PDB file of C-alpha atoms in Angstrom:
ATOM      1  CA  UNK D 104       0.000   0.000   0.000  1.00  0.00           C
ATOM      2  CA  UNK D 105       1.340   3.704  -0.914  1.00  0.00           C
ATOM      3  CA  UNK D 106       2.070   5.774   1.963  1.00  0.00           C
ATOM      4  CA  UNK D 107      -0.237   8.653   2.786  1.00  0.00           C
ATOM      5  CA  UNK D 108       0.516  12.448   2.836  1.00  0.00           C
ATOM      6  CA  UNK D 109      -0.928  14.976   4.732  1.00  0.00           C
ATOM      7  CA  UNK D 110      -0.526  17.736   3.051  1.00  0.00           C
ATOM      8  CA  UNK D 111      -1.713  20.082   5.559  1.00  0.00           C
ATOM      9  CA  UNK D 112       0.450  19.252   8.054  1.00  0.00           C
ATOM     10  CA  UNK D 113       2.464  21.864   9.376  1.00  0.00           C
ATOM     11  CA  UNK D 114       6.209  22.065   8.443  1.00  0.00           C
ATOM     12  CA  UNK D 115       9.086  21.443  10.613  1.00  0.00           C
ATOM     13  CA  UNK D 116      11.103  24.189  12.509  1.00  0.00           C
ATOM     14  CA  UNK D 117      14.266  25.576  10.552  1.00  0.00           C
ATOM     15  CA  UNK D 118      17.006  24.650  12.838  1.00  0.00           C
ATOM     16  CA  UNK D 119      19.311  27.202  14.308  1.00  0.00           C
ATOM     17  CA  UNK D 120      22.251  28.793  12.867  1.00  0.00           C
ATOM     18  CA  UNK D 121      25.259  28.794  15.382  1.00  0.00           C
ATOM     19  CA  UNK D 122      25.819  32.029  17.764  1.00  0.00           C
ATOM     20  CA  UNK D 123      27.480  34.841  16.330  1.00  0.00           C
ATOM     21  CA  UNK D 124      30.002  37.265  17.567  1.00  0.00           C
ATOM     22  CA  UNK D 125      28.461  40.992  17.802  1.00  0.00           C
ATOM     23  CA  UNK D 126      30.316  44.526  18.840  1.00  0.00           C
ATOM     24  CA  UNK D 127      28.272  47.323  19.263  1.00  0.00           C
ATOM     25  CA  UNK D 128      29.175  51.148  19.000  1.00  0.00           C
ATOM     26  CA  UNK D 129      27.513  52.049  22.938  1.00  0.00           C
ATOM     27  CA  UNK D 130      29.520  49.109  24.277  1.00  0.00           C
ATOM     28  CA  UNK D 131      32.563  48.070  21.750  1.00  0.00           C
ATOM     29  CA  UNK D 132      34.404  45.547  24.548  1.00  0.00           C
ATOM     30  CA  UNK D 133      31.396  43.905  25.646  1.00  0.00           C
ATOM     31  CA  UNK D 134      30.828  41.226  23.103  1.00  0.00           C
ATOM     32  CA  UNK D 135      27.445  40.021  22.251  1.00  0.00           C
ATOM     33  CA  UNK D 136      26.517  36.356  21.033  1.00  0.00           C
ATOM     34  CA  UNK D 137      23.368  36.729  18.608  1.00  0.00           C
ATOM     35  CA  UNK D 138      21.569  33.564  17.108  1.00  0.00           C
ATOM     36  CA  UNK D 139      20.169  34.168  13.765  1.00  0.00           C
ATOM     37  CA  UNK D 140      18.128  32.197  11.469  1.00  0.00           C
ATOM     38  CA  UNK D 141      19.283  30.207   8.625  1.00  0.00           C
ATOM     39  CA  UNK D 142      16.408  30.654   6.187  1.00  0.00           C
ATOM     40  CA  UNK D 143      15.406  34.050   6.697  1.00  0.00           C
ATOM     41  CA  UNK D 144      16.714  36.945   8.249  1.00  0.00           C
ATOM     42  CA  UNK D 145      14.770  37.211  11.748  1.00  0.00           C
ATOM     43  CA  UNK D 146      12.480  39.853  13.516  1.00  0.00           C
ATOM     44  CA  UNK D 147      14.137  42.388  15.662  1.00  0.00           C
ATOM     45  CA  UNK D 148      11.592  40.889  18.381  1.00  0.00           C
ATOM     46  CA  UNK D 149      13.474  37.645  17.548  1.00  0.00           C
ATOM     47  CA  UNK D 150      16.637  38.588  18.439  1.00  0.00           C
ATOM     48  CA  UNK D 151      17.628  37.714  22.543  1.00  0.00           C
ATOM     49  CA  UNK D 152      21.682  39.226  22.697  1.00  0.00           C
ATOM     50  CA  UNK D 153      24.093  37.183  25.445  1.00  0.00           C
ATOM     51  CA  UNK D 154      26.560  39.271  27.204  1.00  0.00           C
ATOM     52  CA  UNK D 155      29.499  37.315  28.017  1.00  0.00           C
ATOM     53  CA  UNK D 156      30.737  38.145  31.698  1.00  0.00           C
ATOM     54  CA  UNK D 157      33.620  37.331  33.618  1.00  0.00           C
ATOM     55  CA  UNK D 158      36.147  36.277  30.333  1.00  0.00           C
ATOM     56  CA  UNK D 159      38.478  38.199  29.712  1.00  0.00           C
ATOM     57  CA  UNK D 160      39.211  39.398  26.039  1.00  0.00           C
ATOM     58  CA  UNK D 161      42.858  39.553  24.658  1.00  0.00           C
ATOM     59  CA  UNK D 162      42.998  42.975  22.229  1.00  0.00           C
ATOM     60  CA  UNK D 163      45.900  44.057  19.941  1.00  0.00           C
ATOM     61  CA  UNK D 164      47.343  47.271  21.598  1.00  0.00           C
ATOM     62  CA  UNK D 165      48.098  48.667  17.986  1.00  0.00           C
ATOM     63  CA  UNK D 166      49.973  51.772  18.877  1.00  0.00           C
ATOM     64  CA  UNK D 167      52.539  48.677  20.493  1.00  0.00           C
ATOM     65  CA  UNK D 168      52.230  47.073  17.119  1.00  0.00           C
ATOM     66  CA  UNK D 169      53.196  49.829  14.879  1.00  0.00           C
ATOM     67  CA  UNK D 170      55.845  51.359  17.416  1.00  0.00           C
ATOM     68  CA  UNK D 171      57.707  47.853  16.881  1.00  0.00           C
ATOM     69  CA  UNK D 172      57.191  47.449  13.417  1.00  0.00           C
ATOM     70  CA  UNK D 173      58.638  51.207  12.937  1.00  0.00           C
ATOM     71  CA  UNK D 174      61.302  49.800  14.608  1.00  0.00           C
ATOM     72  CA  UNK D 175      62.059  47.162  12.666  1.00  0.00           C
ATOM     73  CA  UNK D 176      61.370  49.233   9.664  1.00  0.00           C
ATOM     74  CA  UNK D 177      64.494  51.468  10.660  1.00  0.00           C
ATOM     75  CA  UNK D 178      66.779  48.903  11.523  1.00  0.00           C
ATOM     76  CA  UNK D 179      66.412  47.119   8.264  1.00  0.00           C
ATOM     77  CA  UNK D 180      66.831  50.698   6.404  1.00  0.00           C
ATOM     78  CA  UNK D 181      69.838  51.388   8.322  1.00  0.00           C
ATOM     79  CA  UNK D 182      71.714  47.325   7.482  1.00  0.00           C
ATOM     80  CA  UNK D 183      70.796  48.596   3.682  1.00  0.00           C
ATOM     81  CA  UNK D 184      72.543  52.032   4.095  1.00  0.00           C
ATOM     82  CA  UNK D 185      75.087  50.296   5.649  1.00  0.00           C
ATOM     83  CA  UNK D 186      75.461  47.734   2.454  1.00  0.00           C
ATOM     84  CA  UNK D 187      75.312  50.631   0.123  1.00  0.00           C
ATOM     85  CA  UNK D 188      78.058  52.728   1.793  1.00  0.00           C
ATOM     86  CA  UNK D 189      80.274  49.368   1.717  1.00  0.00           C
ATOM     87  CA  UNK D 190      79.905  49.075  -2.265  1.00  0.00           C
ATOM     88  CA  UNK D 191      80.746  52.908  -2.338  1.00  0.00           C
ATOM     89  CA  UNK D 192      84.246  54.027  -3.268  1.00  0.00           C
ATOM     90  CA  UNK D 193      86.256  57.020  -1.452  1.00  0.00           C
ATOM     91  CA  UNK D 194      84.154  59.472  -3.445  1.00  0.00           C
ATOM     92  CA  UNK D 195      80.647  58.578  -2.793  1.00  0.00           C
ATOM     93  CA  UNK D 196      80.408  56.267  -6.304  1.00  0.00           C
ATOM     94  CA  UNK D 197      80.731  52.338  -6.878  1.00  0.00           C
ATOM     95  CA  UNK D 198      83.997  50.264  -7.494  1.00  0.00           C
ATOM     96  CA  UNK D 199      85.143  50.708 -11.058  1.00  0.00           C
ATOM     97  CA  UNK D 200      82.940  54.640 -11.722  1.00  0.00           C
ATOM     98  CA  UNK D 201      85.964  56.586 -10.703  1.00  0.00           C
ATOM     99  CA  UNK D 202      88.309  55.127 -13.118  1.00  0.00           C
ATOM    100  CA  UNK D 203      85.512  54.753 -15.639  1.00  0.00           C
ATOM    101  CA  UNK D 204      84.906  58.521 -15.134  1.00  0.00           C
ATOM    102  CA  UNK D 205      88.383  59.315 -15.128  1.00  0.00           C
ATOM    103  CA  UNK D 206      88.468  61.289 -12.087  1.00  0.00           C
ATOM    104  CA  UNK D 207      91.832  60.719 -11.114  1.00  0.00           C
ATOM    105  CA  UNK D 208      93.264  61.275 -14.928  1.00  0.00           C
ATOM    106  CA  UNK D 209      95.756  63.719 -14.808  1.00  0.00           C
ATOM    107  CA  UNK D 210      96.833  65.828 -17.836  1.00  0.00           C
ATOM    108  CA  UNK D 211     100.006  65.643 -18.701  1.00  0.00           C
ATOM    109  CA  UNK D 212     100.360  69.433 -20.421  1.00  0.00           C
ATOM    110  CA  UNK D 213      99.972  70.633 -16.460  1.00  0.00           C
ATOM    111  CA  UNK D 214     102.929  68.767 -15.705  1.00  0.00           C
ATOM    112  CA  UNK D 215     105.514  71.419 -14.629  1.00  0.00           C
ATOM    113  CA  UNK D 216     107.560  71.213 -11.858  1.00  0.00           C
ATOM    114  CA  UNK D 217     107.372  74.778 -11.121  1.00  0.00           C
ATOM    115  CA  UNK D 218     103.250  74.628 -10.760  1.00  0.00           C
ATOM    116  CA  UNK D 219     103.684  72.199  -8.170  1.00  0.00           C
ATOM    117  CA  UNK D 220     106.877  74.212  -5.635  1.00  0.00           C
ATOM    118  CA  UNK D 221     104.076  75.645  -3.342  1.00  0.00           C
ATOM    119  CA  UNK D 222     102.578  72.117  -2.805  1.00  0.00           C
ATOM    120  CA  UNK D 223     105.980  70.971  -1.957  1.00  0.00           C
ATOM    121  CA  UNK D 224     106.854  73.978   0.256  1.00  0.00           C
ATOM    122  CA  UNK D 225     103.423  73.415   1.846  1.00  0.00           C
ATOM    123  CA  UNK D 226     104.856  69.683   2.982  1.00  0.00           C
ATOM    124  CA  UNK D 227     108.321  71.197   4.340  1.00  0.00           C
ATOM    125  CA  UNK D 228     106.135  73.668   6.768  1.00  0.00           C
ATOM    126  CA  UNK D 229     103.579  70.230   7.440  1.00  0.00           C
ATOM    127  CA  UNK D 230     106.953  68.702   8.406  1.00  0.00           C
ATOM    128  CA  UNK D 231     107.977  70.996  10.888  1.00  0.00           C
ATOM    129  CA  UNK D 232     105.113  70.919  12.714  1.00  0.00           C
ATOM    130  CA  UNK D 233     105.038  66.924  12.242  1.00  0.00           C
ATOM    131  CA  UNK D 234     108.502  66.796  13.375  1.00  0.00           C
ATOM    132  CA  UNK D 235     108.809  69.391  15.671  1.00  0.00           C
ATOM    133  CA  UNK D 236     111.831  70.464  13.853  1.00  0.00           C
ATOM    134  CA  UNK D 237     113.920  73.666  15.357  1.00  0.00           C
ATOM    135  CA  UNK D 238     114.626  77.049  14.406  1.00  0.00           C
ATOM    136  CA  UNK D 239     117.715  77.593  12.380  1.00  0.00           C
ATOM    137  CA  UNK D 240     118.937  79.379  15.467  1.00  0.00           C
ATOM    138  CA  UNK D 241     118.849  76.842  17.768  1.00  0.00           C
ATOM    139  CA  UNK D 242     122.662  76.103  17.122  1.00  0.00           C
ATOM    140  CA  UNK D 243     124.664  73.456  14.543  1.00  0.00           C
ATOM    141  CA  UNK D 244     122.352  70.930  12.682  1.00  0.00           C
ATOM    142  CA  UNK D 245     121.410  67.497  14.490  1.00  0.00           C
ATOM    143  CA  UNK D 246     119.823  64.854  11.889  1.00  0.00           C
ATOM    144  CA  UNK D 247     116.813  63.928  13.521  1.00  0.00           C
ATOM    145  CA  UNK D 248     116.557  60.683  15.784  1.00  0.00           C
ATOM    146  CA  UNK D 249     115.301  57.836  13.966  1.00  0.00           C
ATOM    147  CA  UNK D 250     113.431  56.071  16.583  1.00  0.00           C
ATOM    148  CA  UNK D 251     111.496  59.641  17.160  1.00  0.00           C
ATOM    149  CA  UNK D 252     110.257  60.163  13.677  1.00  0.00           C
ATOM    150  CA  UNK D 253     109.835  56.852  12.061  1.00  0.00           C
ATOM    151  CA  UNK D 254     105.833  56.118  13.854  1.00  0.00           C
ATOM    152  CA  UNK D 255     105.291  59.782  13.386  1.00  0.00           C
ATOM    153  CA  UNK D 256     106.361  59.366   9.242  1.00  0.00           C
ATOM    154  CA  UNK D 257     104.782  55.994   8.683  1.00  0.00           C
ATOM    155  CA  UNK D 258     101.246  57.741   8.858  1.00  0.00           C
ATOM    156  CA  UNK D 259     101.978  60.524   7.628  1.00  0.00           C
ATOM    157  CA  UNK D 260     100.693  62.222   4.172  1.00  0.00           C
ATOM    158  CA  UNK D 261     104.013  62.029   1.552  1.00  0.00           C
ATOM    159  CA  UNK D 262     101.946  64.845  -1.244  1.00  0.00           C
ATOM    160  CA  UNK D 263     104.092  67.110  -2.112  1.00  0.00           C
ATOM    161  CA  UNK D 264     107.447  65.120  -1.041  1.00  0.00           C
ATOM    162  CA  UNK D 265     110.696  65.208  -2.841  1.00  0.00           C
ATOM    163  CA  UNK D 266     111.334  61.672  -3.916  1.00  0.00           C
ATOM    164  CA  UNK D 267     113.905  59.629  -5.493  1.00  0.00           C
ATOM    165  CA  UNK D 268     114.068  55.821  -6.543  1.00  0.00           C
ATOM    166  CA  UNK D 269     117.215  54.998  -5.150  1.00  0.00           C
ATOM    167  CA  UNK D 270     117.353  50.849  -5.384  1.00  0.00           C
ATOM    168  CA  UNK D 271     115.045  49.162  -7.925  1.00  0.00           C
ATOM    169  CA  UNK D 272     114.792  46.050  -9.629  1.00  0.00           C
ATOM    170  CA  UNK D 273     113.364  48.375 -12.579  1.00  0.00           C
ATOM    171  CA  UNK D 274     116.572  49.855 -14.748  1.00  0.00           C
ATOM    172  CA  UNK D 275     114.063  52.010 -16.393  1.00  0.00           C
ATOM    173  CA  UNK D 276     113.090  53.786 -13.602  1.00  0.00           C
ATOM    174  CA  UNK D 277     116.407  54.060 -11.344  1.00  0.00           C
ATOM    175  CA  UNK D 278     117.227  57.311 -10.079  1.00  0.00           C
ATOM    176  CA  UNK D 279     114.515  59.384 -11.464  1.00  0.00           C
ATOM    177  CA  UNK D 280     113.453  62.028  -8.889  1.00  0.00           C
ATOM    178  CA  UNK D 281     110.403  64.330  -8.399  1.00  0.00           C
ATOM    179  CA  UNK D 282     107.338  66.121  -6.099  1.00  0.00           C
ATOM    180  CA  UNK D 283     104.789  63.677  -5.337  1.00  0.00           C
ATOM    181  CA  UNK D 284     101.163  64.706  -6.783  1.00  0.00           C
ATOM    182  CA  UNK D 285      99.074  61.443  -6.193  1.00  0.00           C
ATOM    183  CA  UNK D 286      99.722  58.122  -4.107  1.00  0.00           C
ATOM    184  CA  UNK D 287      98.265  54.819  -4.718  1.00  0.00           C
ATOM    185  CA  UNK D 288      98.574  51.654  -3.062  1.00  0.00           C
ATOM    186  CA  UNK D 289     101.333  50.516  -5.411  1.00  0.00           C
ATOM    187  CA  UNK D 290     102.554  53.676  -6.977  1.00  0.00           C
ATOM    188  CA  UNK D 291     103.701  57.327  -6.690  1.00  0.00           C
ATOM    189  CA  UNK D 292     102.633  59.566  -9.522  1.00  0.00           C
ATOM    190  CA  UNK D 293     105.823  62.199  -9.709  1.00  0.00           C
ATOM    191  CA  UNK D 294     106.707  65.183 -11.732  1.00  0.00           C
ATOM    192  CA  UNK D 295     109.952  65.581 -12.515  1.00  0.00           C
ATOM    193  CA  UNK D 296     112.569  68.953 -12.946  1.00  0.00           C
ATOM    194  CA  UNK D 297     111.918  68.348 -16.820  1.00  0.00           C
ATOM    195  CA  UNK D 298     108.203  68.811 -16.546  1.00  0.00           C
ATOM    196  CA  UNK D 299     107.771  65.159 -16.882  1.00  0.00           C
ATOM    197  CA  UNK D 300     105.139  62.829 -15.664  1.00  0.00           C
ATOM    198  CA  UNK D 301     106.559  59.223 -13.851  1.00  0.00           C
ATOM    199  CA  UNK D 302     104.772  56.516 -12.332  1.00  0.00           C
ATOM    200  CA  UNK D 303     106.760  54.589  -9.718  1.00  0.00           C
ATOM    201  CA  UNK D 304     106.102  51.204  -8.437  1.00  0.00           C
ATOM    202  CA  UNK D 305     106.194  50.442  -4.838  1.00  0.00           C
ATOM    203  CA  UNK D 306     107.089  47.244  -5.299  1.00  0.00           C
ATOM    204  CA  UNK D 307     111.498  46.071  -5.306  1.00  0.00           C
ATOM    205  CA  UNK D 308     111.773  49.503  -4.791  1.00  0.00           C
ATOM    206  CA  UNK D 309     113.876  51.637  -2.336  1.00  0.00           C
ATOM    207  CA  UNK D 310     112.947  55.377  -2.408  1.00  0.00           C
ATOM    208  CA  UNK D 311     115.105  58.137  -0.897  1.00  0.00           C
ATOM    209  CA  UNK D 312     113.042  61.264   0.472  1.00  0.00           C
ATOM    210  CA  UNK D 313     114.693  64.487   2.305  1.00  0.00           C
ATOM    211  CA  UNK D 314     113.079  65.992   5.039  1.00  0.00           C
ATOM    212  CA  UNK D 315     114.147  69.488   6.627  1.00  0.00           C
ATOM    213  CA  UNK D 316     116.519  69.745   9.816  1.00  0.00           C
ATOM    214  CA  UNK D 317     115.210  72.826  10.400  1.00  0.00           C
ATOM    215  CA  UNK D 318     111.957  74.191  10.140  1.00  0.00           C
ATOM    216  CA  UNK D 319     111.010  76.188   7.380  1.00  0.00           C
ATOM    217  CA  UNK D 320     107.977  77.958   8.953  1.00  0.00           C
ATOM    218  CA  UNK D 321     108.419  81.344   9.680  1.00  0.00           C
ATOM    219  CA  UNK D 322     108.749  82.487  13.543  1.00  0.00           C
ATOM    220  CA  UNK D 323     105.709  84.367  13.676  1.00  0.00           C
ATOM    221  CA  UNK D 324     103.835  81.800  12.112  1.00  0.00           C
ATOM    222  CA  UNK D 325     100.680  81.053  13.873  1.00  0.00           C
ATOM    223  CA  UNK D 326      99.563  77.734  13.610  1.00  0.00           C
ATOM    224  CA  UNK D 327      95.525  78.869  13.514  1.00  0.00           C
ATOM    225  CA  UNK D 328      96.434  80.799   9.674  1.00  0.00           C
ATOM    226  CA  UNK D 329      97.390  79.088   6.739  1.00  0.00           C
ATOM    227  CA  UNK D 330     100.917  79.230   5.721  1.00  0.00           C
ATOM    228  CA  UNK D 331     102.172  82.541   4.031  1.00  0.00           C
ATOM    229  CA  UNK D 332     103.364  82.138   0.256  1.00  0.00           C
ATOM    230  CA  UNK D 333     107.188  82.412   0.607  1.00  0.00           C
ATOM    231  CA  UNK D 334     109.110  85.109  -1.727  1.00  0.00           C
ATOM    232  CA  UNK D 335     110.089  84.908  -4.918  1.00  0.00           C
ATOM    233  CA  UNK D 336     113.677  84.224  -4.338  1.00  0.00           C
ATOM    234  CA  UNK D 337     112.709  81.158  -2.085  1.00  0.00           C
ATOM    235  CA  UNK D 338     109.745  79.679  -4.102  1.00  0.00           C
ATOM    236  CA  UNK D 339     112.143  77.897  -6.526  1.00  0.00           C
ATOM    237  CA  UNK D 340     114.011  76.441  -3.980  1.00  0.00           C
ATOM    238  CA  UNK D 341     113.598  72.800  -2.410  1.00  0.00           C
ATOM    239  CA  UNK D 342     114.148  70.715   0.331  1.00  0.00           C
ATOM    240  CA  UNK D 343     117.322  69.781  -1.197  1.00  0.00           C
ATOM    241  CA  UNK D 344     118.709  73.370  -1.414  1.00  0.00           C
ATOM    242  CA  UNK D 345     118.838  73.633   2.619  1.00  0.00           C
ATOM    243  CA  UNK D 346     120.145  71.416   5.626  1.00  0.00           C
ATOM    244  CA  UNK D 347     118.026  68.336   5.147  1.00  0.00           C
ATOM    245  CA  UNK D 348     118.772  64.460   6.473  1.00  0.00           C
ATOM    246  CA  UNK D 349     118.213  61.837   3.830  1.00  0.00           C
ATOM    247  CA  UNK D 350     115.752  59.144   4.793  1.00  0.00           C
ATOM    248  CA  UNK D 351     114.977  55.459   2.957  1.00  0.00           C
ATOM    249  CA  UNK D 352     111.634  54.512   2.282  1.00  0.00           C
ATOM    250  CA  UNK D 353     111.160  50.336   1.512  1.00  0.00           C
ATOM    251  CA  UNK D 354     108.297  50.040  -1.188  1.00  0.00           C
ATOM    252  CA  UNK D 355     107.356  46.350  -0.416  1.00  0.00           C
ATOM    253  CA  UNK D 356     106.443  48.025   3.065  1.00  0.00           C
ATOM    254  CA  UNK D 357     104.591  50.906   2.259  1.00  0.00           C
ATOM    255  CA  UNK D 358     101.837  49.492  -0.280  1.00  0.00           C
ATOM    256  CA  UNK D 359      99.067  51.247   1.364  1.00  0.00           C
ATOM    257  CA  UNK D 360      96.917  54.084   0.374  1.00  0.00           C
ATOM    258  CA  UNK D 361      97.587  57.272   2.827  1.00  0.00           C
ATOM    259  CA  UNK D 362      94.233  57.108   4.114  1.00  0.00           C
ATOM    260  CA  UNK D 363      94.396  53.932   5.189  1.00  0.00           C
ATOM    261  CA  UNK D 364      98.471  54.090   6.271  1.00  0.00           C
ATOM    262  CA  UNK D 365      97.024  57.008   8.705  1.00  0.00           C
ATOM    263  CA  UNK D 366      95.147  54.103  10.799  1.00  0.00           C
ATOM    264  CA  UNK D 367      97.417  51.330  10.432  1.00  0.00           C
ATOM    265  CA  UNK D 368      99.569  49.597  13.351  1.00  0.00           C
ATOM    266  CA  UNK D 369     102.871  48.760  11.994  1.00  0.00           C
ATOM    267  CA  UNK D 370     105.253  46.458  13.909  1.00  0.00           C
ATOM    268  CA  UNK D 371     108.715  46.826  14.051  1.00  0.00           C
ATOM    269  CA  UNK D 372     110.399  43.944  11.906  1.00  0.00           C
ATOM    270  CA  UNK D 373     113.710  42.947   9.945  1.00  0.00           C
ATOM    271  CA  UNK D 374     112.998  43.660   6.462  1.00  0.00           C
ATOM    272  CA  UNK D 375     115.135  42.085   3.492  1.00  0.00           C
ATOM    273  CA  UNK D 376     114.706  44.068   0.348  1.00  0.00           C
ATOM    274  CA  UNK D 377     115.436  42.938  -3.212  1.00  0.00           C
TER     275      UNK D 377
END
């Protein structure tokens, strides 16, 4: 037999959705649980809110938050700096710009000796005051002590030295002399008395360089003012043309740049050269 339906039997109950999480504007940490239907949206009359009491609620403090993550933001900007800086060269650009750019190209028409005196007189005062060299009347000439002077000349700056390849492995190169106008980390770039441009290796190479036994700065000089131009029967005149004391300088030993010479520690050690 078929089964029998009463159609006018009245339908089941929809069943109820699960509780949902409310926040009101009047009371925004208060949280209300509000049971909706499924089918149809319900009656406002319908609608019976929970409070939940005595639970506590864990909020994000987001000032906290973003304080940290600024933070972190800033530390991570400053390792990049920092990364940046490192691929930099000494004048601000990457490895390999400066020569590309040819900043340190030097023209060899403004190669004269006599354009490049003052520089050299402005290293003979710069030795004095390195030195601590005396007046020329303090009495007979003393050559300066060796163990005094050596730390004091292995940092300093050698632009505008006279210098002269005295030992060399090099034939080509032996005894040529000149005013230092750029220092490398293997080389000096001189110009010679026949407005000439030399590069000299560092390397198997024993340089001789004169430094003043007196000093050449004025007595009323005033270290606080720049030195005064010397006169004109003086500014053709070098180290060479006064007392001086005649110093060696070992190439295989010096292969630093200046800057980084000035913050080097160097240890006293038997050297042999060539």
């Amino acid at each position: 037999m078929e089964p029998t339906v009463d159609l006018y039997r009245q339908l089941p109950a929809a069943k109820a959705a699960p509780l949902k999480l409310k926040l009101t504007a009047a009371e925004p940490f208060t949280p209300q649980y509000v049971q909706s239907a499924v089918t149809q949206a319900p009656k406002p009359a319908e609608i019976y809110p929970t409070r939940v009491k005595g639970r506590m609620l864990l909020l994000d403090n987001s000032a906290k938050e973003s304080r940290l993550k600024k933070e972190r933001n800033e530390k991570k900007a400053k390792v990049r700096e920092a990364k940046e800086r490192k691929k930099l060269g000494v004048l601000g650009r990457r490895q390999g710009s400066v020569r590309e750019l040819g900043l340190w190209r030097f023209d060899e028409s403004q190669a004269k000796f006599a354009l490049f005196l003052p520089l050299h007189h402005l290293w003979m005062g710069y030795m004095s005051e390195l030195l601590n060299l005396p007046k020329s009347s303090s009495g007979p000439p003393r050559a300066p002590q060796g163990a005094a002077i050596h730390p004091k000349l292995l940092k300093a700056d050698f632009h505008g030295s006279f210098i002269t390849v005295h030992q060399t492995r090099n034939t080509a190169v032996l005894g040529i002399s000149g005013i230092i106008i750029h220092e490398t980390e293997g080389t000096f770039k001189v110009v010679t008395n026949e407005d000439k441009l030399k590069i000299l290796p560092k390397q198997n190479t024993i340089f001789t360089f004169a430094v003043p036994v007196y000093s050449t700065l004025p007595p009323t000089h005033d270290p606080s003012n720049p030195l005064p131009i010397p006169p004109p029967e003086e500014s053709l005149q070098t180290v060479l043309d006064g007392p001086h004391a005649l110093l060696e300088l070992h190439g295989n030993q010096f292969r630093f740049r200046s800057a980084d010479r000035a913050g080097k520690k160097f240890k006293a050690k038997e050297s042999i050269e060539l």
